[in-house]
Amino acid sequence: MYQKNRSAYRTAILGILTAIIIIQNFVPLLGYIPIPPLNPTIIHITVIVVSITLGTKDGMIIGSVWGITRMIKAFTMPASPFDYFLWRNPIIAILPRILVGFVAGYTYNVLKKRVAKDSTAMIISSILASLTNTIMVLGLIYVIYGETYASLLEVDYSNLLGVLGTVVLTNGVGEAIAAAVIAPIIARPLKKFSMQNLKKP
């Protein structure tokens, strides 16, 4: 009975959060803040919540949904020149999103065994997962499309690392702070709810 309840709960939560991810990708302001060139995101928070609540594997699944949906949007509703090469590449669009789920879930599982407070483990794992997304996306952009990206930004390629570093210190840190605050607030009651309901016969 426990396994049946767990499977039903997991399926329901994954379905709801998959729908939320899709809506966040396609509805303006719900998933991305329109600050060019990369537009800061809050979608990573949904992935982190899944990783903490349901586990690393499910977080990686939701992360892949995020990446695939972002690719679909780039093909069907391109909003800027960056959509034509950055977000149509699965290495940039999908891989970092999967790693968000992995880092959030793995870090949380390790830390909750070593720190006194569960909330501390949630905060640290949220920060690291958020920074993983920012650093991976920007790093892959630099490696794969550095010169093209610099040209679109109208900066010299030799200065691109400095520009990307500034993005990490602004957008990246802002996203990490948002994740550290919001993800534990959502994940804590979800974990409590799941534990209470999975214990029921």
mmCIF file with all atom_site columns, C-alpha atoms in Angstrom:
data_model
loop_
_atom_site.group_PDB
_atom_site.id
_atom_site.type_symbol
_atom_site.label_atom_id
_atom_site.label_alt_id
_atom_site.label_comp_id
_atom_site.label_asym_id
_atom_site.label_entity_id
_atom_site.label_seq_id
_atom_site.pdbx_PDB_ins_code
_atom_site.Cartn_x
_atom_site.Cartn_y
_atom_site.Cartn_z
_atom_site.occupancy
_atom_site.B_iso_or_equiv
_atom_site.pdbx_formal_charge
_atom_site.auth_seq_id
_atom_site.auth_comp_id
_atom_site.auth_asym_id
_atom_site.auth_atom_id
_atom_site.pdbx_PDB_model_num
ATOM 1   C CA . MET A 1 1   ? 0.000  0.000  0.000   1.00 0.00 ? 1   MET A CA 1
ATOM 2   C CA . TYR A 1 2   ? 2.876  2.363  0.832   1.00 0.00 ? 2   TYR A CA 1
ATOM 3   C CA . GLN A 1 3   ? 4.460  1.847  -2.583  1.00 0.00 ? 3   GLN A CA 1
ATOM 4   C CA . LYS A 1 4   ? 1.104  2.392  -4.280  1.00 0.00 ? 4   LYS A CA 1
ATOM 5   C CA . ASN A 1 5   ? 0.519  5.639  -2.362  1.00 0.00 ? 5   ASN A CA 1
ATOM 6   C CA . ARG A 1 6   ? 4.056  6.805  -3.076  1.00 0.00 ? 6   ARG A CA 1
ATOM 7   C CA . SER A 1 7   ? 3.742  6.078  -6.793  1.00 0.00 ? 7   SER A CA 1
ATOM 8   C CA . ALA A 1 8   ? 0.395  7.895  -7.026  1.00 0.00 ? 8   ALA A CA 1
ATOM 9   C CA . TYR A 1 9   ? 1.704  10.898 -5.095  1.00 0.00 ? 9   TYR A CA 1
ATOM 10  C CA . ARG A 1 10  ? 4.871  11.069 -7.212  1.00 0.00 ? 10  ARG A CA 1
ATOM 11  C CA . THR A 1 11  ? 2.909  10.870 -10.460 1.00 0.00 ? 11  THR A CA 1
ATOM 12  C CA . ALA A 1 12  ? 0.489  13.589 -9.351  1.00 0.00 ? 12  ALA A CA 1
ATOM 13  C CA . ILE A 1 13  ? 3.217  15.983 -8.223  1.00 0.00 ? 13  ILE A CA 1
ATOM 14  C CA . LEU A 1 14  ? 5.305  15.391 -11.361 1.00 0.00 ? 14  LEU A CA 1
ATOM 15  C CA . GLY A 1 15  ? 2.257  16.044 -13.533 1.00 0.00 ? 15  GLY A CA 1
ATOM 16  C CA . ILE A 1 16  ? 1.386  19.279 -11.742 1.00 0.00 ? 16  ILE A CA 1
ATOM 17  C CA . LEU A 1 17  ? 4.941  20.601 -11.776 1.00 0.00 ? 17  LEU A CA 1
ATOM 18  C CA . THR A 1 18  ? 5.446  19.626 -15.429 1.00 0.00 ? 18  THR A CA 1
ATOM 19  C CA . ALA A 1 19  ? 2.388  21.723 -16.262 1.00 0.00 ? 19  ALA A CA 1
ATOM 20  C CA . ILE A 1 20  ? 3.808  24.596 -14.192 1.00 0.00 ? 20  ILE A CA 1
ATOM 21  C CA . ILE A 1 21  ? 7.145  24.372 -16.053 1.00 0.00 ? 21  ILE A CA 1
ATOM 22  C CA . ILE A 1 22  ? 5.386  24.526 -19.435 1.00 0.00 ? 22  ILE A CA 1
ATOM 23  C CA . ILE A 1 23  ? 3.272  27.501 -18.346 1.00 0.00 ? 23  ILE A CA 1
ATOM 24  C CA . GLN A 1 24  ? 6.329  29.307 -16.957 1.00 0.00 ? 24  GLN A CA 1
ATOM 25  C CA . ASN A 1 25  ? 8.124  28.869 -20.278 1.00 0.00 ? 25  ASN A CA 1
ATOM 26  C CA . PHE A 1 26  ? 5.343  30.167 -22.482 1.00 0.00 ? 26  PHE A CA 1
ATOM 27  C CA . VAL A 1 27  ? 3.570  32.809 -20.376 1.00 0.00 ? 27  VAL A CA 1
ATOM 28  C CA . PRO A 1 28  ? 5.519  36.089 -20.172 1.00 0.00 ? 28  PRO A CA 1
ATOM 29  C CA . LEU A 1 29  ? 6.786  37.141 -16.700 1.00 0.00 ? 29  LEU A CA 1
ATOM 30  C CA . LEU A 1 30  ? 5.851  33.816 -15.068 1.00 0.00 ? 30  LEU A CA 1
ATOM 31  C CA . GLY A 1 31  ? 9.152  32.145 -15.850 1.00 0.00 ? 31  GLY A CA 1
ATOM 32  C CA . TYR A 1 32  ? 11.520 34.753 -17.235 1.00 0.00 ? 32  TYR A CA 1
ATOM 33  C CA . ILE A 1 33  ? 12.210 38.351 -16.291 1.00 0.00 ? 33  ILE A CA 1
ATOM 34  C CA . PRO A 1 34  ? 12.644 40.382 -19.498 1.00 0.00 ? 34  PRO A CA 1
ATOM 35  C CA . ILE A 1 35  ? 16.157 41.757 -18.902 1.00 0.00 ? 35  ILE A CA 1
ATOM 36  C CA . PRO A 1 36  ? 18.244 41.091 -22.048 1.00 0.00 ? 36  PRO A CA 1
ATOM 37  C CA . PRO A 1 37  ? 20.349 39.395 -23.209 1.00 0.00 ? 37  PRO A CA 1
ATOM 38  C CA . LEU A 1 38  ? 19.652 36.159 -21.305 1.00 0.00 ? 38  LEU A CA 1
ATOM 39  C CA . ASN A 1 39  ? 16.553 37.091 -19.266 1.00 0.00 ? 39  ASN A CA 1
ATOM 40  C CA . PRO A 1 40  ? 16.879 35.953 -15.613 1.00 0.00 ? 40  PRO A CA 1
ATOM 41  C CA . THR A 1 41  ? 14.692 32.985 -14.759 1.00 0.00 ? 41  THR A CA 1
ATOM 42  C CA . ILE A 1 42  ? 12.732 31.671 -11.786 1.00 0.00 ? 42  ILE A CA 1
ATOM 43  C CA . ILE A 1 43  ? 11.942 28.323 -13.426 1.00 0.00 ? 43  ILE A CA 1
ATOM 44  C CA . HIS A 1 44  ? 14.979 26.763 -11.774 1.00 0.00 ? 44  HIS A CA 1
ATOM 45  C CA . ILE A 1 45  ? 13.150 27.106 -8.446  1.00 0.00 ? 45  ILE A CA 1
ATOM 46  C CA . THR A 1 46  ? 10.498 24.640 -9.617  1.00 0.00 ? 46  THR A CA 1
ATOM 47  C CA . VAL A 1 47  ? 13.206 22.122 -10.550 1.00 0.00 ? 47  VAL A CA 1
ATOM 48  C CA . ILE A 1 48  ? 14.933 22.578 -7.185  1.00 0.00 ? 48  ILE A CA 1
ATOM 49  C CA . VAL A 1 49  ? 11.676 22.048 -5.295  1.00 0.00 ? 49  VAL A CA 1
ATOM 50  C CA . VAL A 1 50  ? 11.093 18.768 -7.134  1.00 0.00 ? 50  VAL A CA 1
ATOM 51  C CA . SER A 1 51  ? 14.644 17.589 -6.411  1.00 0.00 ? 51  SER A CA 1
ATOM 52  C CA . ILE A 1 52  ? 14.301 18.318 -2.697  1.00 0.00 ? 52  ILE A CA 1
ATOM 53  C CA . THR A 1 53  ? 10.770 16.966 -2.386  1.00 0.00 ? 53  THR A CA 1
ATOM 54  C CA . LEU A 1 54  ? 10.773 13.905 -4.648  1.00 0.00 ? 54  LEU A CA 1
ATOM 55  C CA . GLY A 1 55  ? 14.454 13.181 -5.164  1.00 0.00 ? 55  GLY A CA 1
ATOM 56  C CA . THR A 1 56  ? 17.357 13.671 -7.564  1.00 0.00 ? 56  THR A CA 1
ATOM 57  C CA . LYS A 1 57  ? 15.956 11.511 -10.370 1.00 0.00 ? 57  LYS A CA 1
ATOM 58  C CA . ASP A 1 58  ? 12.638 13.358 -10.496 1.00 0.00 ? 58  ASP A CA 1
ATOM 59  C CA . GLY A 1 59  ? 14.428 16.697 -10.323 1.00 0.00 ? 59  GLY A CA 1
ATOM 60  C CA . MET A 1 60  ? 16.484 15.706 -13.360 1.00 0.00 ? 60  MET A CA 1
ATOM 61  C CA . ILE A 1 61  ? 13.285 14.670 -15.179 1.00 0.00 ? 61  ILE A CA 1
ATOM 62  C CA . ILE A 1 62  ? 11.658 18.046 -14.518 1.00 0.00 ? 62  ILE A CA 1
ATOM 63  C CA . GLY A 1 63  ? 14.907 19.759 -15.475 1.00 0.00 ? 63  GLY A CA 1
ATOM 64  C CA . SER A 1 64  ? 14.844 17.986 -18.832 1.00 0.00 ? 64  SER A CA 1
ATOM 65  C CA . VAL A 1 65  ? 11.202 19.061 -19.307 1.00 0.00 ? 65  VAL A CA 1
ATOM 66  C CA . TRP A 1 66  ? 12.312 22.652 -18.728 1.00 0.00 ? 66  TRP A CA 1
ATOM 67  C CA . GLY A 1 67  ? 15.110 22.341 -21.284 1.00 0.00 ? 67  GLY A CA 1
ATOM 68  C CA . ILE A 1 68  ? 12.985 20.625 -23.931 1.00 0.00 ? 68  ILE A CA 1
ATOM 69  C CA . THR A 1 69  ? 10.185 23.158 -23.496 1.00 0.00 ? 69  THR A CA 1
ATOM 70  C CA . ARG A 1 70  ? 12.699 25.998 -23.834 1.00 0.00 ? 70  ARG A CA 1
ATOM 71  C CA . MET A 1 71  ? 13.933 24.475 -27.095 1.00 0.00 ? 71  MET A CA 1
ATOM 72  C CA . ILE A 1 72  ? 10.376 24.147 -28.418 1.00 0.00 ? 72  ILE A CA 1
ATOM 73  C CA . LYS A 1 73  ? 9.758  27.796 -27.595 1.00 0.00 ? 73  LYS A CA 1
ATOM 74  C CA . ALA A 1 74  ? 12.944 28.803 -29.428 1.00 0.00 ? 74  ALA A CA 1
ATOM 75  C CA . PHE A 1 75  ? 11.742 26.997 -32.552 1.00 0.00 ? 75  PHE A CA 1
ATOM 76  C CA . THR A 1 76  ? 8.075  28.042 -32.414 1.00 0.00 ? 76  THR A CA 1
ATOM 77  C CA . MET A 1 77  ? 8.149  31.459 -30.711 1.00 0.00 ? 77  MET A CA 1
ATOM 78  C CA . PRO A 1 78  ? 11.625 32.986 -31.135 1.00 0.00 ? 78  PRO A CA 1
ATOM 79  C CA . ALA A 1 79  ? 11.746 36.276 -29.262 1.00 0.00 ? 79  ALA A CA 1
ATOM 80  C CA . SER A 1 80  ? 15.309 37.394 -29.978 1.00 0.00 ? 80  SER A CA 1
ATOM 81  C CA . PRO A 1 81  ? 18.313 36.542 -32.173 1.00 0.00 ? 81  PRO A CA 1
ATOM 82  C CA . PHE A 1 82  ? 19.656 34.430 -29.301 1.00 0.00 ? 82  PHE A CA 1
ATOM 83  C CA . ASP A 1 83  ? 16.788 31.981 -29.741 1.00 0.00 ? 83  ASP A CA 1
ATOM 84  C CA . TYR A 1 84  ? 18.053 31.062 -33.200 1.00 0.00 ? 84  TYR A CA 1
ATOM 85  C CA . PHE A 1 85  ? 21.280 29.502 -31.994 1.00 0.00 ? 85  PHE A CA 1
ATOM 86  C CA . LEU A 1 86  ? 21.544 29.394 -28.186 1.00 0.00 ? 86  LEU A CA 1
ATOM 87  C CA . TRP A 1 87  ? 18.260 27.832 -27.179 1.00 0.00 ? 87  TRP A CA 1
ATOM 88  C CA . ARG A 1 88  ? 17.931 25.548 -30.198 1.00 0.00 ? 88  ARG A CA 1
ATOM 89  C CA . ASN A 1 89  ? 21.082 23.739 -29.122 1.00 0.00 ? 89  ASN A CA 1
ATOM 90  C CA . PRO A 1 90  ? 20.209 20.883 -26.711 1.00 0.00 ? 90  PRO A CA 1
ATOM 91  C CA . ILE A 1 91  ? 23.633 21.088 -25.069 1.00 0.00 ? 91  ILE A CA 1
ATOM 92  C CA . ILE A 1 92  ? 22.864 24.618 -23.889 1.00 0.00 ? 92  ILE A CA 1
ATOM 93  C CA . ALA A 1 93  ? 19.079 24.351 -23.526 1.00 0.00 ? 93  ALA A CA 1
ATOM 94  C CA . ILE A 1 94  ? 18.778 20.949 -21.838 1.00 0.00 ? 94  ILE A CA 1
ATOM 95  C CA . LEU A 1 95  ? 22.042 19.782 -20.219 1.00 0.00 ? 95  LEU A CA 1
ATOM 96  C CA . PRO A 1 96  ? 22.380 22.609 -17.643 1.00 0.00 ? 96  PRO A CA 1
ATOM 97  C CA . ARG A 1 97  ? 18.716 22.180 -16.665 1.00 0.00 ? 97  ARG A CA 1
ATOM 98  C CA . ILE A 1 98  ? 19.205 18.461 -16.003 1.00 0.00 ? 98  ILE A CA 1
ATOM 99  C CA . LEU A 1 99  ? 22.268 19.291 -13.901 1.00 0.00 ? 99  LEU A CA 1
ATOM 100 C CA . VAL A 1 100 ? 20.182 21.728 -11.834 1.00 0.00 ? 100 VAL A CA 1
ATOM 101 C CA . GLY A 1 101 ? 18.028 18.791 -10.739 1.00 0.00 ? 101 GLY A CA 1
ATOM 102 C CA . PHE A 1 102 ? 21.062 16.602 -10.104 1.00 0.00 ? 102 PHE A CA 1
ATOM 103 C CA . VAL A 1 103 ? 22.997 19.173 -8.066  1.00 0.00 ? 103 VAL A CA 1
ATOM 104 C CA . ALA A 1 104 ? 19.939 20.184 -6.022  1.00 0.00 ? 104 ALA A CA 1
ATOM 105 C CA . GLY A 1 105 ? 18.952 16.614 -5.168  1.00 0.00 ? 105 GLY A CA 1
ATOM 106 C CA . TYR A 1 106 ? 22.433 15.209 -4.626  1.00 0.00 ? 106 TYR A CA 1
ATOM 107 C CA . THR A 1 107 ? 23.633 18.145 -2.528  1.00 0.00 ? 107 THR A CA 1
ATOM 108 C CA . TYR A 1 108 ? 20.490 18.109 -0.408  1.00 0.00 ? 108 TYR A CA 1
ATOM 109 C CA . ASN A 1 109 ? 20.776 14.367 0.262   1.00 0.00 ? 109 ASN A CA 1
ATOM 110 C CA . VAL A 1 110 ? 24.418 14.721 1.299   1.00 0.00 ? 110 VAL A CA 1
ATOM 111 C CA . LEU A 1 111 ? 23.913 17.811 3.457   1.00 0.00 ? 111 LEU A CA 1
ATOM 112 C CA . LYS A 1 112 ? 20.809 16.650 5.316   1.00 0.00 ? 112 LYS A CA 1
ATOM 113 C CA . LYS A 1 113 ? 22.939 13.843 6.806   1.00 0.00 ? 113 LYS A CA 1
ATOM 114 C CA . ARG A 1 114 ? 25.656 16.257 7.905   1.00 0.00 ? 114 ARG A CA 1
ATOM 115 C CA . VAL A 1 115 ? 23.942 19.445 9.062   1.00 0.00 ? 115 VAL A CA 1
ATOM 116 C CA . ALA A 1 116 ? 21.643 19.904 12.021  1.00 0.00 ? 116 ALA A CA 1
ATOM 117 C CA . LYS A 1 117 ? 18.830 21.738 10.229  1.00 0.00 ? 117 LYS A CA 1
ATOM 118 C CA . ASP A 1 118 ? 16.991 20.471 7.183   1.00 0.00 ? 118 ASP A CA 1
ATOM 119 C CA . SER A 1 119 ? 16.338 24.065 6.120   1.00 0.00 ? 119 SER A CA 1
ATOM 120 C CA . THR A 1 120 ? 20.096 24.720 5.952   1.00 0.00 ? 120 THR A CA 1
ATOM 121 C CA . ALA A 1 121 ? 20.525 21.795 3.568   1.00 0.00 ? 121 ALA A CA 1
ATOM 122 C CA . MET A 1 122 ? 17.692 23.159 1.428   1.00 0.00 ? 122 MET A CA 1
ATOM 123 C CA . ILE A 1 123 ? 19.186 26.653 1.270   1.00 0.00 ? 123 ILE A CA 1
ATOM 124 C CA . ILE A 1 124 ? 22.697 25.523 0.350   1.00 0.00 ? 124 ILE A CA 1
ATOM 125 C CA . SER A 1 125 ? 21.501 23.024 -2.261  1.00 0.00 ? 125 SER A CA 1
ATOM 126 C CA . SER A 1 126 ? 19.217 25.690 -3.778  1.00 0.00 ? 126 SER A CA 1
ATOM 127 C CA . ILE A 1 127 ? 22.084 28.171 -4.109  1.00 0.00 ? 127 ILE A CA 1
ATOM 128 C CA . LEU A 1 128 ? 24.449 25.629 -5.664  1.00 0.00 ? 128 LEU A CA 1
ATOM 129 C CA . ALA A 1 129 ? 21.811 24.345 -8.085  1.00 0.00 ? 129 ALA A CA 1
ATOM 130 C CA . SER A 1 130 ? 20.923 27.861 -9.200  1.00 0.00 ? 130 SER A CA 1
ATOM 131 C CA . LEU A 1 131 ? 24.569 28.796 -9.768  1.00 0.00 ? 131 LEU A CA 1
ATOM 132 C CA . THR A 1 132 ? 25.029 25.534 -11.678 1.00 0.00 ? 132 THR A CA 1
ATOM 133 C CA . ASN A 1 133 ? 22.444 26.680 -14.205 1.00 0.00 ? 133 ASN A CA 1
ATOM 134 C CA . THR A 1 134 ? 23.980 30.142 -14.618 1.00 0.00 ? 134 THR A CA 1
ATOM 135 C CA . ILE A 1 135 ? 27.597 29.024 -14.843 1.00 0.00 ? 135 ILE A CA 1
ATOM 136 C CA . MET A 1 136 ? 26.893 26.041 -17.105 1.00 0.00 ? 136 MET A CA 1
ATOM 137 C CA . VAL A 1 137 ? 24.781 28.048 -19.554 1.00 0.00 ? 137 VAL A CA 1
ATOM 138 C CA . LEU A 1 138 ? 27.271 30.917 -19.752 1.00 0.00 ? 138 LEU A CA 1
ATOM 139 C CA . GLY A 1 139 ? 30.251 28.576 -19.895 1.00 0.00 ? 139 GLY A CA 1
ATOM 140 C CA . LEU A 1 140 ? 28.785 26.565 -22.756 1.00 0.00 ? 140 LEU A CA 1
ATOM 141 C CA . ILE A 1 141 ? 27.845 29.751 -24.603 1.00 0.00 ? 141 ILE A CA 1
ATOM 142 C CA . TYR A 1 142 ? 31.445 30.945 -24.307 1.00 0.00 ? 142 TYR A CA 1
ATOM 143 C CA . VAL A 1 143 ? 32.906 27.629 -25.484 1.00 0.00 ? 143 VAL A CA 1
ATOM 144 C CA . ILE A 1 144 ? 30.469 26.945 -28.343 1.00 0.00 ? 144 ILE A CA 1
ATOM 145 C CA . TYR A 1 145 ? 29.306 30.360 -29.549 1.00 0.00 ? 145 TYR A CA 1
ATOM 146 C CA . GLY A 1 146 ? 31.755 32.811 -28.001 1.00 0.00 ? 146 GLY A CA 1
ATOM 147 C CA . GLU A 1 147 ? 32.539 34.927 -31.046 1.00 0.00 ? 147 GLU A CA 1
ATOM 148 C CA . THR A 1 148 ? 28.953 34.961 -32.343 1.00 0.00 ? 148 THR A CA 1
ATOM 149 C CA . TYR A 1 149 ? 27.614 35.858 -28.909 1.00 0.00 ? 149 TYR A CA 1
ATOM 150 C CA . ALA A 1 150 ? 30.157 38.651 -28.501 1.00 0.00 ? 150 ALA A CA 1
ATOM 151 C CA . SER A 1 151 ? 29.191 40.006 -31.918 1.00 0.00 ? 151 SER A CA 1
ATOM 152 C CA . LEU A 1 152 ? 25.499 40.100 -31.012 1.00 0.00 ? 152 LEU A CA 1
ATOM 153 C CA . LEU A 1 153 ? 26.312 41.867 -27.751 1.00 0.00 ? 153 LEU A CA 1
ATOM 154 C CA . GLU A 1 154 ? 28.535 44.260 -29.691 1.00 0.00 ? 154 GLU A CA 1
ATOM 155 C CA . VAL A 1 155 ? 31.525 43.639 -27.437 1.00 0.00 ? 155 VAL A CA 1
ATOM 156 C CA . ASP A 1 156 ? 35.037 42.576 -28.290 1.00 0.00 ? 156 ASP A CA 1
ATOM 157 C CA . TYR A 1 157 ? 35.551 38.824 -27.959 1.00 0.00 ? 157 TYR A CA 1
ATOM 158 C CA . SER A 1 158 ? 38.552 39.441 -25.684 1.00 0.00 ? 158 SER A CA 1
ATOM 159 C CA . ASN A 1 159 ? 36.190 41.150 -23.215 1.00 0.00 ? 159 ASN A CA 1
ATOM 160 C CA . LEU A 1 160 ? 33.482 38.481 -23.335 1.00 0.00 ? 160 LEU A CA 1
ATOM 161 C CA . LEU A 1 161 ? 34.665 36.636 -20.213 1.00 0.00 ? 161 LEU A CA 1
ATOM 162 C CA . GLY A 1 162 ? 34.382 39.837 -18.237 1.00 0.00 ? 162 GLY A CA 1
ATOM 163 C CA . VAL A 1 163 ? 30.871 40.439 -19.553 1.00 0.00 ? 163 VAL A CA 1
ATOM 164 C CA . LEU A 1 164 ? 29.800 36.903 -18.684 1.00 0.00 ? 164 LEU A CA 1
ATOM 165 C CA . GLY A 1 165 ? 31.375 37.252 -15.248 1.00 0.00 ? 165 GLY A CA 1
ATOM 166 C CA . THR A 1 166 ? 29.286 40.362 -14.680 1.00 0.00 ? 166 THR A CA 1
ATOM 167 C CA . VAL A 1 167 ? 26.151 38.385 -15.599 1.00 0.00 ? 167 VAL A CA 1
ATOM 168 C CA . VAL A 1 168 ? 27.073 35.750 -13.012 1.00 0.00 ? 168 VAL A CA 1
ATOM 169 C CA . LEU A 1 169 ? 27.539 38.424 -10.349 1.00 0.00 ? 169 LEU A CA 1
ATOM 170 C CA . THR A 1 170 ? 24.242 40.143 -11.185 1.00 0.00 ? 170 THR A CA 1
ATOM 171 C CA . ASN A 1 171 ? 21.644 37.811 -12.703 1.00 0.00 ? 171 ASN A CA 1
ATOM 172 C CA . GLY A 1 172 ? 23.286 34.679 -11.325 1.00 0.00 ? 172 GLY A CA 1
ATOM 173 C CA . VAL A 1 173 ? 23.554 35.877 -7.744  1.00 0.00 ? 173 VAL A CA 1
ATOM 174 C CA . GLY A 1 174 ? 20.020 37.301 -7.887  1.00 0.00 ? 174 GLY A CA 1
ATOM 175 C CA . GLU A 1 175 ? 18.622 33.982 -9.110  1.00 0.00 ? 175 GLU A CA 1
ATOM 176 C CA . ALA A 1 176 ? 20.566 32.115 -6.417  1.00 0.00 ? 176 ALA A CA 1
ATOM 177 C CA . ILE A 1 177 ? 19.212 34.366 -3.657  1.00 0.00 ? 177 ILE A CA 1
ATOM 178 C CA . ALA A 1 178 ? 15.667 33.939 -4.968  1.00 0.00 ? 178 ALA A CA 1
ATOM 179 C CA . ALA A 1 179 ? 16.115 30.165 -5.005  1.00 0.00 ? 179 ALA A CA 1
ATOM 180 C CA . ALA A 1 180 ? 17.554 30.148 -1.472  1.00 0.00 ? 180 ALA A CA 1
ATOM 181 C CA . VAL A 1 181 ? 14.534 32.045 -0.154  1.00 0.00 ? 181 VAL A CA 1
ATOM 182 C CA . ILE A 1 182 ? 11.652 30.621 -2.186  1.00 0.00 ? 182 ILE A CA 1
ATOM 183 C CA . ALA A 1 183 ? 12.575 26.954 -2.746  1.00 0.00 ? 183 ALA A CA 1
ATOM 184 C CA . PRO A 1 184 ? 12.723 25.976 0.969   1.00 0.00 ? 184 PRO A CA 1
ATOM 185 C CA . ILE A 1 185 ? 9.448  27.832 1.651   1.00 0.00 ? 185 ILE A CA 1
ATOM 186 C CA . ILE A 1 186 ? 7.693  25.688 -0.961  1.00 0.00 ? 186 ILE A CA 1
ATOM 187 C CA . ALA A 1 187 ? 9.596  22.430 -0.427  1.00 0.00 ? 187 ALA A CA 1
ATOM 188 C CA . ARG A 1 188 ? 9.219  22.259 3.360   1.00 0.00 ? 188 ARG A CA 1
ATOM 189 C CA . PRO A 1 189 ? 5.399  21.969 3.496   1.00 0.00 ? 189 PRO A CA 1
ATOM 190 C CA . LEU A 1 190 ? 5.404  19.709 0.416   1.00 0.00 ? 190 LEU A CA 1
ATOM 191 C CA . LYS A 1 191 ? 7.780  17.288 2.148   1.00 0.00 ? 191 LYS A CA 1
ATOM 192 C CA . LYS A 1 192 ? 5.700  17.380 5.310   1.00 0.00 ? 192 LYS A CA 1
ATOM 193 C CA . PHE A 1 193 ? 2.496  16.810 3.336   1.00 0.00 ? 193 PHE A CA 1
ATOM 194 C CA . SER A 1 194 ? 4.004  13.904 1.421   1.00 0.00 ? 194 SER A CA 1
ATOM 195 C CA . MET A 1 195 ? 5.299  12.208 4.585   1.00 0.00 ? 195 MET A CA 1
ATOM 196 C CA . GLN A 1 196 ? 1.916  12.516 6.300   1.00 0.00 ? 196 GLN A CA 1
ATOM 197 C CA . ASN A 1 197 ? -0.024 11.177 3.340   1.00 0.00 ? 197 ASN A CA 1
ATOM 198 C CA . LEU A 1 198 ? 2.355  8.338  2.498   1.00 0.00 ? 198 LEU A CA 1
ATOM 199 C CA . LYS A 1 199 ? 1.994  7.021  6.052   1.00 0.00 ? 199 LYS A CA 1
ATOM 200 C CA . LYS A 1 200 ? -1.753 6.670  5.645   1.00 0.00 ? 200 LYS A CA 1
ATOM 201 C CA . PRO A 1 201 ? -3.014 3.136  4.885   1.00 0.00 ? 201 PRO A CA 1
#
